[in-house]
Coordinates of C-alpha atoms in Angstrom, one line a residue:
Chain A
M1360 CA 3.2 52.2 -28.6
A1361 CA 3.7 49.7 -25.8
R1362 CA 2.6 46.1 -27.2
P1363 CA 0.6 44.4 -24.2
R1364 CA 2.9 41.7 -22.2
M1365 CA 2.3 37.9 -23.0
P1366 CA 0.9 37.3 -20.0
Y1367 CA 2.5 33.5 -18.5
Q1368 CA 0.1 30.3 -19.1
C1369 CA 2.1 27.7 -17.1
L1370 CA 4.0 28.1 -14.0
E1371 CA 6.2 25.5 -12.1
K1372 CA 9.4 25.7 -9.0
C1373 CA 12.1 24.4 -9.8
G1374 CA 13.8 23.9 -6.9
K1375 CA 14.7 27.8 -5.9
Y1376 CA 13.7 29.0 -8.8
L1377 CA 10.6 29.9 -10.7
V1378 CA 10.1 28.0 -14.3
A1379 CA 7.0 30.2 -15.8
A1380 CA 6.1 30.1 -19.6
S1381 CA 5.0 32.8 -21.9
G1382 CA 4.0 31.7 -24.8
S1383 CA 6.7 30.2 -27.0
H1384 CA 9.2 31.2 -24.2
I1385 CA 10.0 29.6 -20.5
D1386 CA 11.7 32.1 -18.6
L1387 CA 13.6 31.7 -15.2
F1388 CA 12.7 33.7 -11.9
G1389 CA 14.5 33.3 -8.2
L1390 CA 11.8 32.9 -5.8
D1391 CA 12.9 34.0 -2.9
D1392 CA 13.3 37.8 -4.8
G1393 CA 11.6 37.5 -8.1
S1394 CA 14.9 38.6 -10.2
Y1395 CA 14.7 37.2 -13.2
F1396 CA 17.3 35.2 -14.4
S1397 CA 17.1 33.9 -18.4
R1398 CA 14.4 33.1 -21.2
W1399 CA 14.7 30.3 -23.2
T1400 CA 13.3 31.2 -26.5
C1401 CA 11.4 28.1 -29.2
P1402 CA 12.9 28.0 -32.1
S1403 CA 10.4 29.2 -34.5
L1404 CA 9.0 26.3 -37.4
Q1405 CA 10.9 27.9 -39.8
G1406 CA 14.1 28.1 -38.2
S1407 CA 14.0 25.0 -36.3
E1408 CA 13.6 23.6 -40.0
N1409 CA 17.3 25.1 -41.4
A1410 CA 18.9 25.2 -38.5
N1411 CA 19.4 22.2 -37.1
G1412 CA 17.1 19.6 -38.9
I1413 CA 14.9 18.3 -36.6
A1414 CA 11.6 20.2 -38.2
G1415 CA 8.7 21.6 -36.6
E1416 CA 5.8 20.9 -37.6
T1417 CA 4.6 22.3 -40.8
G1418 CA 7.1 21.8 -41.9
A1419 CA 8.0 18.5 -41.3
E1420 CA 5.2 16.8 -42.4
F1421 CA 5.7 18.9 -46.4
A1422 CA 9.0 18.2 -46.1
H1423 CA 8.5 14.4 -45.5
Q1424 CA 5.2 14.7 -47.9
D1425 CA 7.5 15.7 -50.5
S1426 CA 10.1 13.6 -49.8
R1427 CA 7.7 10.4 -49.7
S1428 CA 5.4 10.9 -53.0
S1429 CA 8.1 12.5 -54.9
S1430 CA 10.2 9.8 -54.8
F1431 CA 7.7 7.6 -56.9
D1432 CA 4.6 9.3 -57.9
I1433 CA 6.2 11.4 -60.3
K1434 CA 8.7 9.0 -61.1
V1435 CA 6.4 7.3 -62.5
D1436 CA 4.2 10.6 -63.6
A1437 CA 7.7 10.3 -66.3
T1438 CA 7.9 7.4 -67.3
S1439 CA 4.6 6.4 -68.6
P1440 CA 2.8 9.3 -69.1
S1441 CA -0.4 7.5 -70.0
S1442 CA -0.5 5.9 -66.6
P1443 CA -3.8 6.3 -64.8
P1444 CA -3.3 8.6 -62.3
A1445 CA -3.5 11.8 -65.1
K1446 CA -6.5 11.0 -65.5
R1447 CA -6.9 12.8 -62.4
R1448 CA -6.0 16.6 -63.3
K1449 CA -8.4 18.1 -61.4
L1450 CA -7.2 17.6 -58.2
S1451 CA -5.6 20.5 -58.9
Q1452 CA -7.9 22.3 -57.3
T1453 CA -6.3 21.6 -54.0
G1454 CA -3.3 23.6 -54.9
D1455 CA -5.7 26.0 -55.2
E1456 CA -7.1 25.7 -52.3
K1457 CA -4.3 26.2 -50.3
T1458 CA -3.4 29.2 -51.9
E1459 CA -6.8 31.0 -50.4
L1460 CA -5.5 30.0 -46.9
G1461 CA -2.2 31.6 -47.3
L1462 CA -0.2 29.5 -46.7
P1463 CA 3.3 30.2 -46.8
N1464 CA 4.8 27.6 -48.4
E1465 CA 4.0 28.4 -51.9
S1466 CA 7.2 28.0 -53.8
N1467 CA 6.3 23.7 -52.5
E1468 CA 3.4 24.8 -55.5
L1469 CA 4.4 22.8 -58.3
V1470 CA 5.5 20.0 -56.7
E1471 CA 2.3 19.6 -54.6
D1472 CA 0.4 20.3 -57.6
S1473 CA 2.1 17.1 -59.5
K1474 CA 2.4 14.8 -56.9
D1475 CA -2.1 15.8 -56.0
R1476 CA -2.7 14.8 -59.2
L1477 CA -1.4 11.1 -58.2
G1478 CA -2.3 10.9 -54.4
G1479 CA -5.9 11.1 -54.5
G1480 CA -8.6 12.1 -51.3
K1481 CA -6.2 10.9 -48.5
K1482 CA -3.2 12.9 -49.5
Q1483 CA -5.8 16.1 -49.9
K1484 CA -8.1 15.1 -46.4
K1485 CA -3.0 14.8 -44.9
Q1486 CA -3.2 18.7 -47.1
K1487 CA -6.1 20.5 -45.0
Q1488 CA -5.0 19.4 -41.7
N1489 CA -1.7 21.1 -42.4
S1490 CA -2.7 23.9 -44.0
R1491 CA -5.3 24.4 -40.7
S1492 CA -2.9 23.8 -38.0
A1493 CA -0.4 26.2 -39.8
A1494 CA -3.2 28.5 -39.9
V1495 CA -2.8 27.6 -35.5
A1496 CA 0.5 27.7 -35.7
S1497 CA 0.7 31.3 -37.1
G1498 CA -1.1 32.9 -34.7
F1499 CA 3.0 33.1 -32.5
D1500 CA 6.3 33.7 -34.1
A1501 CA 6.8 30.1 -32.7
P1502 CA 5.0 27.1 -31.2
A1503 CA 3.8 28.4 -27.6
V1504 CA 4.8 26.1 -25.1
I1505 CA 1.3 24.2 -23.3
A1506 CA 2.5 22.3 -20.0
L1507 CA 5.5 22.4 -18.2
T1508 CA 7.0 19.7 -15.8
V1509 CA 9.8 18.9 -13.8
T1510 CA 11.7 16.1 -11.8
K1511 CA 11.6 15.7 -7.9
S1512 CA 15.4 16.9 -8.4
S1513 CA 14.4 19.8 -9.8
G1514 CA 17.3 18.7 -12.1
H1515 CA 15.6 18.9 -15.7
V1516 CA 12.7 20.0 -17.2
V1517 CA 9.8 19.0 -19.7
A1518 CA 8.1 21.2 -21.7
I1519 CA 5.2 20.3 -24.2
T1520 CA 5.2 22.7 -27.5
G1521 CA 2.0 22.8 -28.8
E1522 CA 1.4 23.5 -32.9
D1523 CA 5.0 21.6 -32.9
K1524 CA 3.4 18.8 -31.1
N1525 CA 7.2 18.6 -29.8
I1526 CA 8.6 17.2 -25.6
R1527 CA 11.2 19.1 -24.8
V1528 CA 13.4 18.4 -22.0
F1529 CA 16.2 21.0 -20.9
E1530 CA 18.8 20.8 -17.8
L1531 CA 18.5 23.2 -15.6
M1532 CA 22.6 24.6 -15.4
E1533 CA 24.6 28.0 -14.4
A1534 CA 26.9 29.5 -16.6
D1535 CA 28.5 32.1 -15.0
G1536 CA 26.0 32.1 -11.7
V1537 CA 23.3 32.7 -14.9
P1538 CA 20.9 29.3 -14.5
R1539 CA 19.6 28.3 -17.8
L1540 CA 17.4 26.1 -19.5
N1541 CA 19.4 24.0 -21.6
Q1542 CA 17.7 22.3 -24.2
L1543 CA 18.4 18.3 -24.2
S1544 CA 15.9 16.7 -26.4
Q1545 CA 13.1 17.4 -28.4
R1546 CA 10.8 14.7 -29.7
Q1547 CA 8.2 15.4 -31.9
V1548 CA 5.2 12.7 -31.3
A1549 CA 4.5 11.4 -34.7
R1550 CA 1.7 9.4 -34.6
V1551 CA 1.9 5.4 -34.9
N1552 CA -0.1 3.4 -36.1
Chain B
M903 CA -1.3 13.2 -37.7
P904 CA 0.7 14.1 -35.1
K905 CA -1.1 13.6 -31.8
R906 CA -0.7 16.4 -29.2
P907 CA 0.2 16.0 -25.6
C908 CA -1.3 17.6 -23.6
A909 CA -0.9 16.4 -19.5
L910 CA 2.7 15.4 -18.3
E911 CA 3.8 14.1 -15.4
I912 CA 7.5 12.2 -15.1
T913 CA 8.0 9.3 -12.1
K914 CA 8.9 9.3 -8.4
D915 CA 12.7 8.5 -9.7
S916 CA 13.0 11.5 -12.2
V917 CA 14.1 9.2 -15.5
T918 CA 10.0 8.8 -17.0
I919 CA 8.0 11.1 -18.7
I920 CA 4.4 9.7 -18.8
S921 CA 2.6 12.1 -21.2
A922 CA -1.4 11.8 -21.9
D923 CA -2.2 13.1 -25.5
K924 CA -6.0 14.2 -27.1
F925 CA -6.3 10.4 -28.4
G926 CA -6.5 8.7 -25.1
D927 CA -3.1 7.4 -25.0
V928 CA -1.0 7.3 -22.5
Y929 CA 2.5 6.4 -23.1
S930 CA 6.1 7.1 -21.9
L931 CA 9.3 7.6 -22.4
P932 CA 12.9 8.1 -21.1
L933 CA 13.6 11.5 -19.7
I934 CA 17.0 11.5 -21.2
A935 CA 16.7 10.0 -25.3
S936 CA 19.2 7.0 -25.4
E937 CA 21.0 8.1 -29.3
T938 CA 21.8 4.6 -29.5
A939 CA 18.4 3.3 -29.8
A940 CA 17.2 1.9 -32.8
P941 CA 13.9 2.8 -33.8
K942 CA 13.5 -1.7 -34.4
E943 CA 13.5 -2.7 -31.1
V944 CA 12.7 0.1 -29.2
S945 CA 8.9 0.3 -29.1
R946 CA 6.0 -2.1 -29.6
E947 CA 4.5 -0.7 -31.5
S948 CA 6.7 -0.4 -34.5
S949 CA 8.3 -3.6 -33.6
V950 CA 4.9 -4.6 -34.9
I951 CA 5.7 -3.5 -37.7
S952 CA 8.4 -4.4 -38.2
E953 CA 7.5 -8.2 -37.8
R954 CA 5.2 -7.9 -40.3
P955 CA 6.4 -5.8 -43.2
F956 CA 4.2 -5.1 -46.0
K957 CA 4.8 -8.5 -48.7
P958 CA 3.8 -7.5 -51.7
A959 CA 1.6 -10.4 -53.0
A960 CA 3.0 -11.8 -56.6
N961 CA 7.1 -10.6 -57.6
E962 CA 9.2 -10.5 -60.1
L963 CA 7.9 -14.4 -61.2
T964 CA 4.3 -13.9 -61.3
I965 CA 3.8 -10.9 -63.3
H966 CA 4.1 -10.4 -66.9
S967 CA 2.6 -6.8 -68.2
Q968 CA 5.1 -4.0 -67.8
R969 CA 2.4 -2.7 -65.7
N970 CA 2.0 -4.6 -63.6
R971 CA 6.0 -5.2 -63.3
K972 CA 5.6 -1.5 -62.4
A973 CA 3.5 -1.2 -60.1
L974 CA 5.1 -3.5 -57.8
A975 CA 7.9 -1.9 -58.2
N976 CA 5.8 1.0 -56.9
Q977 CA 4.0 -1.2 -53.7
K978 CA 7.9 -2.4 -53.2
R979 CA 8.8 1.3 -53.0
Q980 CA 5.5 2.4 -50.9
A981 CA 6.2 -0.5 -48.1
L982 CA 9.5 0.8 -47.5
T983 CA 8.2 4.8 -46.8
G984 CA 5.7 3.8 -45.8
A985 CA 8.5 2.1 -42.9
E986 CA 9.8 5.2 -42.6
K987 CA 6.4 6.8 -42.1
T988 CA 4.6 4.7 -39.2
G989 CA 8.6 4.4 -37.0
P990 CA 8.8 6.3 -33.5
T991 CA 11.2 8.8 -33.5
F992 CA 12.6 8.3 -30.5
E993 CA 11.8 5.0 -27.9
H994 CA 8.6 5.3 -26.3
S995 CA 5.5 3.0 -24.8
L996 CA 2.4 3.1 -25.6
L997 CA 0.9 2.1 -21.4
L998 CA -3.3 2.6 -21.6
G999 CA -5.9 4.5 -24.0
H1000 CA -9.1 5.9 -23.4
V1001 CA -12.0 6.1 -26.2
S1002 CA -12.0 9.9 -24.7
L1003 CA -10.0 13.2 -24.9
L1004 CA -8.2 12.7 -22.0
T1005 CA -7.6 15.5 -20.2
D1006 CA -4.5 14.6 -16.9
V1007 CA -2.4 11.9 -16.1
K1008 CA -1.7 11.9 -12.3
L1009 CA 1.0 9.1 -10.4
A1010 CA -0.5 7.9 -7.3
Y1011 CA 1.2 5.7 -5.1
S1012 CA -0.1 3.5 -2.0
N1013 CA 1.1 0.5 0.5
G1014 CA 4.3 -0.1 -2.2
K1015 CA 2.4 0.2 -4.8
N1016 CA 2.4 3.1 -8.1
Y1017 CA -1.1 3.9 -10.3
I1018 CA -1.6 5.9 -13.1
I1019 CA -4.7 7.9 -12.8
T1020 CA -6.0 9.5 -15.7
A1021 CA -9.3 12.2 -16.1
D1022 CA -11.2 12.5 -19.9
R1023 CA -13.4 14.6 -21.3
D1024 CA -16.1 12.0 -20.7
E1025 CA -16.6 12.0 -17.0
H1026 CA -14.2 9.4 -16.7
I1027 CA -11.7 9.0 -13.8
R1028 CA -9.7 5.7 -14.3
V1029 CA -6.9 4.4 -12.0
S1030 CA -4.8 1.6 -13.5
R1031 CA -2.1 -0.2 -12.5
G1032 CA 1.4 1.2 -12.8
T1033 CA 3.9 0.0 -15.1
P1034 CA 4.5 -2.5 -16.8
Q1035 CA 0.6 -3.6 -16.0
T1036 CA -0.7 -0.5 -17.1
H1037 CA -3.5 -2.1 -19.2
I1038 CA -5.2 -3.3 -15.5
I1039 CA -7.8 -1.2 -14.1
E1040 CA -8.1 -1.5 -11.0
G1041 CA -11.0 0.9 -11.2
F1042 CA -13.2 3.9 -11.9
C1043 CA -14.2 6.7 -9.8
L1044 CA -17.1 7.6 -11.3
G1045 CA -19.7 11.0 -10.3
H1046 CA -18.8 13.7 -12.4
K1047 CA -21.9 14.9 -14.4
E1048 CA -19.4 17.0 -17.4
F1049 CA -16.4 16.9 -18.4
I1050 CA -13.1 16.5 -15.6
S1051 CA -10.0 19.0 -16.3
R1052 CA -7.8 18.4 -13.7
I1053 CA -6.6 16.2 -11.0
C1054 CA -4.7 17.0 -8.3
I1055 CA -3.8 14.4 -5.3
P1056 CA -2.4 16.5 -2.4
K1057 CA 1.0 15.7 -1.0
E1058 CA -0.2 14.8 2.7
R1059 CA -2.8 12.4 1.3
P1060 CA -1.4 10.8 -0.7
D1061 CA -5.1 8.5 -0.7
L1062 CA -7.2 11.5 -1.8
L1063 CA -7.9 12.8 -5.0
I1064 CA -9.4 15.8 -6.4
S1065 CA -11.1 16.4 -9.3
G1066 CA -13.1 19.3 -11.0
G1067 CA -14.3 19.9 -14.5
G1068 CA -17.5 21.6 -16.2
D1069 CA -19.2 20.9 -12.7
N1070 CA -20.7 23.3 -10.6
N1071 CA -18.6 21.1 -8.0
L1072 CA -15.1 19.8 -6.6
F1073 CA -15.1 16.6 -6.0
V1074 CA -13.0 14.5 -2.7
W1075 CA -12.5 10.6 -3.7
R1076 CA -10.6 7.7 -2.0
W1077 CA -9.4 6.8 -5.6
E1078 CA -8.2 3.7 -4.2
S1079 CA -11.6 2.2 -3.6
G1080 CA -13.4 4.8 -6.4
E1081 CA -15.4 6.1 -3.2
L1082 CA -16.7 9.7 -3.6
I1083 CA -16.2 10.8 -0.3
S1084 CA -16.9 14.9 -1.1
G1085 CA -17.5 18.1 -2.4
A1086 CA -17.6 21.1 -2.5
E1087 CA -19.6 23.7 -4.1
L1088 CA -17.2 26.1 -6.3
K1089 CA -19.8 28.3 -8.7
S1090 CA -21.5 30.2 -6.1
Y1091 CA -18.2 31.9 -5.0
V1092 CA -17.3 31.5 -9.1
G1093 CA -20.6 34.1 -9.1
T1094 CA -19.1 36.1 -6.3
V1095 CA -16.5 37.5 -7.8
L1096 CA -17.5 37.8 -11.3
F1097 CA -20.8 39.7 -10.8
S1098 CA -20.0 41.2 -7.4
G1099 CA -21.2 44.3 -8.5
K1100 CA -24.4 43.6 -9.6
E1101 CA -28.1 43.0 -7.3
A1102 CA -28.4 40.2 -5.6
E1103 CA -31.8 38.9 -7.6
E1104 CA -29.5 39.8 -10.6
Q1105 CA -26.5 38.2 -9.7
T1106 CA -28.7 34.3 -9.4
A1107 CA -29.8 34.9 -12.7
L1108 CA -26.6 35.7 -14.1
L1109 CA -25.5 32.7 -12.3
G1110 CA -28.4 30.3 -13.5
S1111 CA -26.7 31.0 -16.9
T1112 CA -22.8 30.4 -16.4
K1113 CA -21.2 27.7 -16.9
I1114 CA -17.6 27.7 -15.3
A1115 CA -14.3 24.9 -16.2
V1116 CA -11.9 24.6 -13.4
S1117 CA -8.7 24.7 -14.9
G1118 CA -6.2 24.5 -11.9
I1119 CA -6.3 22.7 -8.3
F1120 CA -3.2 23.1 -6.8
S1121 CA -2.6 21.2 -3.1
A1122 CA -0.6 23.5 -0.5
K1123 CA 0.5 23.0 2.1
I1124 CA 1.3 25.3 5.1
S1125 CA 1.9 25.7 8.9
S1126 CA 0.1 28.0 10.4
E1127 CA 0.8 28.4 14.8
G1128 CA 3.2 25.5 14.2
E1129 CA 0.4 23.0 13.0
A1130 CA 0.1 22.1 9.9
L1131 CA -2.8 22.7 7.2
S1132 CA -3.8 21.3 3.9
T1133 CA -5.4 23.8 1.7
V1134 CA -6.2 23.3 -2.0
I1135 CA -6.3 26.6 -4.3
V1136 CA -8.7 26.1 -7.6
T1137 CA -8.7 28.5 -10.4
C1138 CA -11.4 28.6 -13.4
E1139 CA -11.8 29.8 -16.6
A1140 CA -11.7 33.3 -17.4
V1141 CA -12.5 34.1 -13.3
P1142 CA -10.0 36.6 -12.3
A1143 CA -10.0 35.6 -8.6
L1144 CA -8.4 31.9 -6.8
F1145 CA -10.9 30.0 -4.2
V1146 CA -8.9 28.6 -1.5
F1147 CA -10.5 25.7 -0.1
S1148 CA -9.3 23.8 3.5
L1149 CA -9.2 19.4 2.9
T1150 CA -10.2 18.9 6.3
R1151 CA -9.1 16.2 8.0
E1152 CA -12.4 14.5 7.9
N1153 CA -11.0 14.4 4.0
T1154 CA -14.6 17.1 3.7
L1155 CA -13.1 20.7 1.3
Q1156 CA -14.1 23.3 3.6
Y1157 CA -14.1 26.8 1.4
K1158 CA -11.7 29.8 3.4
Q1159 CA -11.2 32.3 1.1
T1160 CA -11.3 34.3 -2.0
L1161 CA -8.2 35.9 -3.8
N1162 CA -9.2 38.8 -5.7
L1163 CA -6.7 38.8 -8.3
P1164 CA -6.6 41.4 -11.2
G1165 CA -6.6 39.7 -14.6
N1166 CA -7.6 36.3 -14.7
A1167 CA -6.1 33.4 -13.3
L1168 CA -3.6 31.5 -15.0
S1169 CA -1.2 29.4 -13.1
V1170 CA -0.2 28.8 -9.7
V1171 CA 2.7 27.7 -7.9
T1172 CA 2.8 26.4 -4.2
N1173 CA 4.7 24.7 -1.9
L1174 CA 7.4 27.2 -1.4
V1175 CA 10.8 27.0 0.4
A1176 CA 13.1 29.1 1.4
S1177 CA 16.5 27.5 -0.8
E1178 CA 19.1 27.8 1.7
T1179 CA 16.8 26.5 4.5
A1180 CA 13.6 24.6 3.0
V1181 CA 12.0 26.1 4.8
P1182 CA 8.2 26.3 4.3
L1183 CA 7.6 30.3 3.0
N1184 CA 4.4 29.6 2.9
K1185 CA 3.8 31.5 -0.4
L1186 CA 2.1 31.1 -3.8
I1187 CA 3.1 32.8 -6.8
V1188 CA 0.0 33.3 -9.3
S1189 CA 0.0 34.0 -13.4
I1190 CA -2.4 36.3 -14.2
D1191 CA -3.7 37.2 -18.0
N1192 CA -2.7 40.9 -17.9
V1193 CA -3.8 40.6 -22.4
F1194 CA -7.7 40.1 -21.5
K1195 CA -10.0 42.1 -19.0
P1196 CA -10.9 40.4 -16.2
G1197 CA -13.5 37.5 -16.5
S1198 CA -13.3 38.0 -20.1
T1199 CA -12.3 35.6 -22.6
S1200 CA -12.4 38.7 -25.5
E1201 CA -12.4 41.7 -24.6
V1202 CA -9.1 43.1 -24.5
R1203 CA -7.7 45.4 -22.5
T1204 CA -7.9 48.7 -23.3
L1205 CA -4.5 50.9 -23.6
G1206 CA -4.1 52.6 -20.5
D1207 CA -5.3 49.1 -18.3
E1208 CA -2.6 47.0 -19.0
T1209 CA -0.3 48.2 -15.8
A1210 CA -1.8 44.5 -13.9
T1211 CA 1.6 42.4 -13.5
P1212 CA 1.6 38.6 -15.3
L1213 CA 3.0 37.6 -11.3
L1214 CA 1.7 38.0 -8.2
S1215 CA 2.8 36.1 -5.3
F1216 CA 1.1 35.8 -2.0
H1217 CA 1.6 34.6 1.8
F1218 CA -0.5 33.3 3.9
G1219 CA -0.5 34.9 7.5
N1220 CA -2.8 34.8 10.5
G1221 CA -5.0 32.2 9.2
L1222 CA -5.7 34.2 5.6
W1223 CA -3.6 35.4 2.2
V1224 CA -2.2 38.6 1.9
P1225 CA -0.5 39.9 -1.1
E1226 CA 3.4 41.1 -1.7
T1227 CA 5.0 42.9 -4.4
V1228 CA 8.2 40.5 -4.8
F1229 CA 7.8 39.9 -7.9
E1230 CA 6.0 43.8 -9.4
K1231 CA 9.9 45.1 -9.6
S1232 CA 11.5 42.5 -11.2
I1233 CA 8.9 42.6 -14.1
A1234 CA 8.9 45.4 -14.0
K1235 CA 12.5 46.2 -14.8
D1236 CA 12.3 43.8 -17.6
I1237 CA 9.6 44.8 -19.3
E1238 CA 11.5 45.4 -22.5
N1239 CA 12.1 41.4 -22.6
R1240 CA 8.6 40.7 -21.8
Q1241 CA 6.9 42.5 -25.0
A1242 CA 5.9 39.7 -26.5
G1243 CA 6.9 40.3 -31.1
N1244 CA 3.1 40.8 -32.4
V1245 CA 0.7 39.1 -30.4
N1246 CA -1.9 37.6 -31.6
I1247 CA -5.5 37.9 -29.6
V1248 CA -7.0 34.7 -31.1
A1249 CA -4.3 32.8 -30.3
L1250 CA -3.6 34.3 -27.3
K1251 CA -7.1 33.0 -26.8
N1252 CA -6.4 29.1 -27.7
L1253 CA -3.9 28.6 -25.6
L1254 CA -4.8 30.1 -22.4
Y1255 CA -8.6 29.3 -22.3
G1256 CA -9.4 25.8 -24.1
I1257 CA -10.8 24.0 -21.2
E1258 CA -14.9 25.5 -21.7
N1259 CA -13.7 23.8 -25.3
L1260 CA -13.8 20.2 -23.8
R1261 CA -18.3 21.0 -23.4
K1262 CA -20.0 19.4 -25.0
R1263 CA -22.2 20.9 -27.3
D1264 CA -25.0 19.2 -27.0
N1265 CA -25.7 21.1 -23.8
E1266 CA -25.0 24.1 -25.0
D1267 CA -28.3 23.9 -26.7
R1268 CA -30.0 22.2 -24.4
D1269 CA -29.1 24.7 -21.7
E1270 CA -30.2 27.8 -24.2
G1271 CA -33.3 29.2 -22.2
V1272 CA -33.6 26.7 -20.0
V1273 CA -33.7 26.5 -16.0
T1274 CA -30.5 25.4 -15.7
E1275 CA -32.3 22.4 -13.4
V1276 CA -34.0 21.1 -16.7
G1277 CA -30.9 21.2 -17.6
S1278 CA -28.7 19.8 -14.8
A1279 CA -31.4 16.6 -14.8
A1280 CA -30.9 15.9 -19.3
T1281 CA -28.0 15.2 -18.1
E1282 CA -28.0 13.1 -15.2
D1283 CA -30.3 11.1 -17.9
R1284 CA -27.6 10.8 -20.4
N1285 CA -24.6 10.1 -17.9
G1286 CA -27.1 7.4 -16.4
G1287 CA -26.5 8.5 -13.2
G1288 CA -23.2 8.6 -12.7
E1289 CA -23.5 4.9 -13.1
I1290 CA -20.7 2.4 -13.8
D1291 CA -21.3 1.6 -17.6
P1292 CA -19.8 -2.1 -18.1
H1293 CA -19.8 -1.6 -21.9
Q1294 CA -18.1 1.9 -21.8
A1295 CA -15.3 0.1 -19.7
A1296 CA -15.3 -2.7 -21.8
L1297 CA -14.5 -0.4 -24.8
D1298 CA -11.2 1.3 -22.7
E1299 CA -10.2 -2.0 -22.7
D1300 CA -10.9 -3.3 -26.1
S1301 CA -8.2 0.2 -27.0
T1302 CA -5.8 -0.8 -24.9
I1303 CA -5.7 -4.2 -26.5
N1304 CA -5.6 -3.0 -29.5
G1305 CA -3.5 -0.4 -28.7

């Protein structure tokens, strides 16, 4: 069965090329005759995490939390089994909640669990946000492009990918006569305060 | 929580990206990320933080019990990881802040000075001074009764600003003085497209309950018989048409033409020039939604009806825009590539149609089954008839300072 083709949500003109974003892809066309040149594909969230260490949103946050909390919380738990955090055991139901929401990170469950017991409400809230954005992100295989712009000199293309909140800068270059976008940088816009 | 950028601009010199986000902040970052920059000295925010690192009130000499010692160790660790968490990962600086969700940002130039113009969900268009004094607000363009979704500065008329959003009209401003020059009715043209098959009476009734949300305003310079015409092309969310206005010398928008499309208009590219000679081609390209039915944001096309090409081009000739067939061939040729893996309809809807969601909920409730006139009067009330709200402006300023 022929699947519907993804429409192009953003278009920009870049010199003699048309830059068109479709879902998590960016295509290049010639403006003169509409000929198709090349496509850049946003790496999927899991893929980017493994491939280059610059994690996508969900991956990054989970990794982040793990490293942060496991570094001290769990250690404390181990060294002083009678310490106050043990009282918060009931918070472990966050784990269940997460499973209900169908989060893929079930392998993290154990770590999460022990952490949640200590984390308290704030962490629980964060967890929920993560679940929600993960659900949104799961709509596509990879983060979708939500905005595109081109420099005046037409040398660079800047795109925002929505789900991982990255600003990506591309360089327009030609390889073997075929123009393509080469990603120069990817910066996740993290909340600063 | 990471904030999601929603609008982008690049400065004239192609070195700085200006990004606006859903928390109401505008910040700049270099186009080319410098790898050597240490996070400590690059950002204002991070330097503030690192200047005042968290320091526990106690130290090893003042505490005695084993438990307190552990608490202190924990505090120290937390302070360390805390700093790690708040430090931005790249060079950037905060320029200004709104107390509302930002929808669009544009850089403007006048008399050798540069400005940043921002539009938000709370009916404000703010004109701020350009870098480095972006905290100084030069003025506001106030008059919208609903959210603003797009602003546009026509290339050949840089003193003007055209804005649109949830209102039935487009607004034309002289942005430097904040003066509203003119407006243009848009909704009736949208109605004509959406309810074309209906009787006149029914059309009027349907139009009364319809809300429009401008999704794009594009300026297009066309040369016709040796004369340069300034036109403005407007798209509305979930409307399968382009609305063409001409920007007259008297600074008014004059309705010219409706270009019906086989799918909802998504994005437009204008001012195309020949690649070799840079001669204006009087051409535009529009991308359309080929998944959802025209005029709908929820109904998916049926199987036989998905043949629409996602990209169309139009050519201006004899005073009118007429369709071309340039893109259809190459799109069809490349059909294999373009097959989406799994199109999640809900996700696609969120991606393509987010603007109407900016409309405030209380308005929706109010308008249910109420005559439109009453509705718009209430809107006027709520916003104080479009008057400047100094309190709001003060709030904006505060948030900038605290940024």
